[in-house]
CSV table of C-alpha atoms in Angstrom, one decimal:
chain,number,residue,atom,x,y,z
A,1,MET,CA,161.1,172.8,112.5
A,2,SER,CA,163.5,174.3,110.1
A,3,THR,CA,162.6,177.3,107.4
A,4,GLU,CA,163.6,174.8,104.8
A,5,GLU,CA,161.3,172.3,106.3
A,6,ASN,CA,158.4,174.9,106.4
A,7,LYS,CA,158.7,175.8,103.1
A,8,GLN,CA,159.0,172.3,101.6
A,9,LEU,CA,155.5,172.0,104.2
A,10,VAL,CA,153.7,174.8,101.8
A,11,ARG,CA,154.9,173.0,98.6
A,12,ARG,CA,153.5,169.5,99.7
A,13,PHE,CA,150.1,171.2,100.3
A,14,TYR,CA,150.0,172.7,97.4
A,15,GLN,CA,150.9,169.7,95.8
A,16,ALA,CA,148.3,167.4,97.3
A,17,ILE,CA,145.7,170.2,96.6
A,18,ASP,CA,147.0,170.3,92.6
A,19,ALA,CA,146.4,166.4,92.7
A,20,GLY,CA,142.9,166.9,94.1
A,21,ASN,CA,143.8,164.8,97.3
A,22,ILE,CA,141.7,167.5,99.5
A,23,ASP,CA,142.1,164.9,102.6
A,24,ALA,CA,145.8,165.0,102.4
A,25,LEU,CA,144.9,168.7,104.4
A,26,ASP,CA,144.1,166.7,107.4
A,27,GLU,CA,148.4,165.9,107.4
A,28,PHE,CA,149.2,169.4,107.0
A,29,VAL,CA,146.6,171.8,108.6
A,30,ALA,CA,145.8,172.1,112.2
A,31,GLU,CA,142.0,171.3,113.0
A,32,ASP,CA,142.0,175.0,114.7
A,33,TYR,CA,143.3,176.5,111.0
A,34,LEU,CA,142.4,180.6,111.1
A,35,ASP,CA,142.2,182.0,107.6
A,36,HIS,CA,142.6,185.5,107.7
A,37,SER,CA,141.6,186.0,104.1
A,38,PRO,CA,138.5,183.4,103.5
A,39,PRO,CA,137.7,182.7,99.8
A,40,PRO,CA,134.7,184.9,98.8
A,41,PHE,CA,131.9,182.9,98.7
A,42,PRO,CA,130.2,182.8,102.1
A,43,GLY,CA,129.3,179.8,104.1
A,44,PHE,CA,132.2,177.4,105.0
A,45,ALA,CA,132.7,176.6,108.6
A,46,PRO,CA,135.5,177.2,110.3
A,47,GLY,CA,139.0,175.6,110.7
A,48,ARG,CA,140.4,173.2,108.5
A,49,ALA,CA,137.0,171.3,107.7
A,50,GLY,CA,136.4,175.2,105.9
A,51,LEU,CA,139.1,175.1,104.1
A,52,LYS,CA,138.7,171.5,102.8
A,53,GLU,CA,135.0,172.8,102.0
A,54,SER,CA,136.2,175.5,99.7
A,55,PHE,CA,139.4,174.1,98.4
A,56,ARG,CA,136.3,171.0,97.5
A,57,LEU,CA,134.5,173.5,96.0
A,58,PHE,CA,137.8,175.0,93.6
A,59,TRP,CA,138.9,172.0,92.9
A,60,GLU,CA,135.6,170.9,91.4
A,61,ALA,CA,134.6,174.1,89.8
A,62,THR,CA,138.3,174.8,88.2
A,63,PRO,CA,140.5,171.9,88.5
A,64,GLY,CA,144.2,173.2,88.1
A,65,THR,CA,147.5,173.7,89.1
A,66,HIS,CA,149.3,176.0,91.7
A,67,THR,CA,152.8,177.4,90.6
A,68,ILE,CA,155.3,178.7,93.5
A,69,GLU,CA,157.2,181.1,92.0
A,70,ASP,CA,159.1,182.6,94.7
A,71,GLN,CA,158.7,181.7,98.3
A,72,ILE,CA,160.8,183.3,101.5
A,73,ALA,CA,160.7,181.7,105.0
A,74,GLU,CA,161.4,183.5,108.4
A,75,GLY,CA,160.7,182.0,111.5
A,76,ASP,CA,157.8,180.2,111.9
A,77,LYS,CA,156.1,181.8,108.7
A,78,VAL,CA,156.6,181.1,105.0
A,79,VAL,CA,155.5,183.6,102.0
A,80,SER,CA,154.3,182.4,99.0
A,81,ARG,CA,154.1,184.7,95.8
A,82,LEU,CA,152.3,181.9,93.5
A,83,THR,CA,150.0,181.5,90.1
A,84,ALA,CA,146.9,179.5,90.5
A,85,ARG,CA,145.5,178.5,86.8
A,86,GLY,CA,142.6,176.5,86.0
A,87,VAL,CA,139.5,176.0,83.6
A,88,HIS,CA,136.1,177.0,84.9
A,89,GLU,CA,134.4,173.2,84.5
A,90,GLY,CA,131.9,173.7,87.3
A,91,ASP,CA,129.6,175.7,88.9
A,92,LEU,CA,131.0,178.5,91.3
A,93,PRO,CA,128.4,180.0,93.6
A,94,GLY,CA,126.6,182.5,91.6
A,95,ILE,CA,128.8,182.2,88.6
A,96,PRO,CA,127.6,179.3,85.8
A,97,ARG,CA,130.3,177.2,84.1
A,98,THR,CA,131.8,179.2,81.2
A,99,GLY,CA,134.0,176.8,80.4
A,100,LYS,CA,136.8,179.6,79.8
A,101,THR,CA,140.9,179.2,81.3
A,102,VAL,CA,141.3,180.9,84.6
A,103,GLU,CA,144.8,182.5,85.6
A,104,THR,CA,145.6,184.6,89.0
A,105,THR,CA,148.2,185.2,91.3
A,106,ALA,CA,148.3,185.5,94.9
A,107,VAL,CA,151.4,186.3,97.8
A,108,VAL,CA,150.1,183.7,100.8
A,109,ILE,CA,151.3,184.1,104.1
A,110,HIS,CA,151.1,180.8,106.3
A,111,ARG,CA,152.3,180.3,109.8
A,112,ILE,CA,153.5,177.1,110.8
A,113,GLU,CA,153.3,175.2,114.8
A,114,ASN,CA,154.2,171.6,115.3
A,115,GLY,CA,154.5,171.0,111.7
A,116,ARG,CA,151.1,172.2,110.3
A,117,LEU,CA,149.9,174.7,108.5
A,118,VAL,CA,148.0,176.9,111.9
A,119,GLU,CA,147.2,180.2,110.1
A,120,LYS,CA,147.3,182.0,107.0
A,121,TRP,CA,146.8,185.6,104.9
A,122,SER,CA,146.7,186.2,101.3
A,123,GLU,CA,145.9,188.6,99.0
A,124,ARG,CA,144.7,187.4,95.7
A,125,ASP,CA,144.0,188.9,92.6
A,126,LEU,CA,139.7,188.1,92.5
A,127,LEU,CA,139.4,190.9,89.7
A,128,ARG,CA,141.2,189.7,87.3
A,129,MET,CA,139.7,186.0,88.3
A,130,LEU,CA,136.2,187.6,88.1
A,131,GLN,CA,136.8,189.8,84.9
A,132,GLN,CA,138.4,186.0,83.0
A,133,LEU,CA,135.0,184.4,84.2
A,134,GLY,CA,133.1,187.6,82.3
A,135,VAL,CA,131.3,188.3,85.8
A,136,VAL,CA,132.9,192.1,85.9
A,137,PRO,CA,134.1,194.0,82.6
A,138,THR,CA,137.5,194.9,82.0
A,139,PRO,CA,138.5,198.3,81.7
A,140,ASP,CA,137.8,198.1,77.8
A,141,GLY,CA,134.4,196.7,78.6
A,142,THR,CA,134.7,193.6,77.7
A,143,ALA,CA,133.3,190.6,79.5
A,144,GLY,CA,136.4,188.4,80.1
């Protein structure tokens, strides 16, 4: 696949998630997918199954969107700088529903092989998300 096709694959992956179509990940993600930066909540199965579990959990608790701000591709890797937005409408593990709006940023690197996502590395602003949900105080001492 070309670098442009790889970038399009990543965009289609996030579009499916934003539509709540978690089962579409079967089309985009290899079964033995390796997530080097898994979600902060333990207990997910390895591979594509665990990725689907984590996205289903987040989709049900914080439905929203991903906006790809920048995207760079070289060889078999695609780097996306994105902003995720949602509303905390359902419980997350250890975080009861707040109804608050959540916005966080991330830089995600996907590796693609045979037209599917096979590996991922990411840096997410989890502190900001936890502050917005009132789990961790902000620097001024408020709870989000």
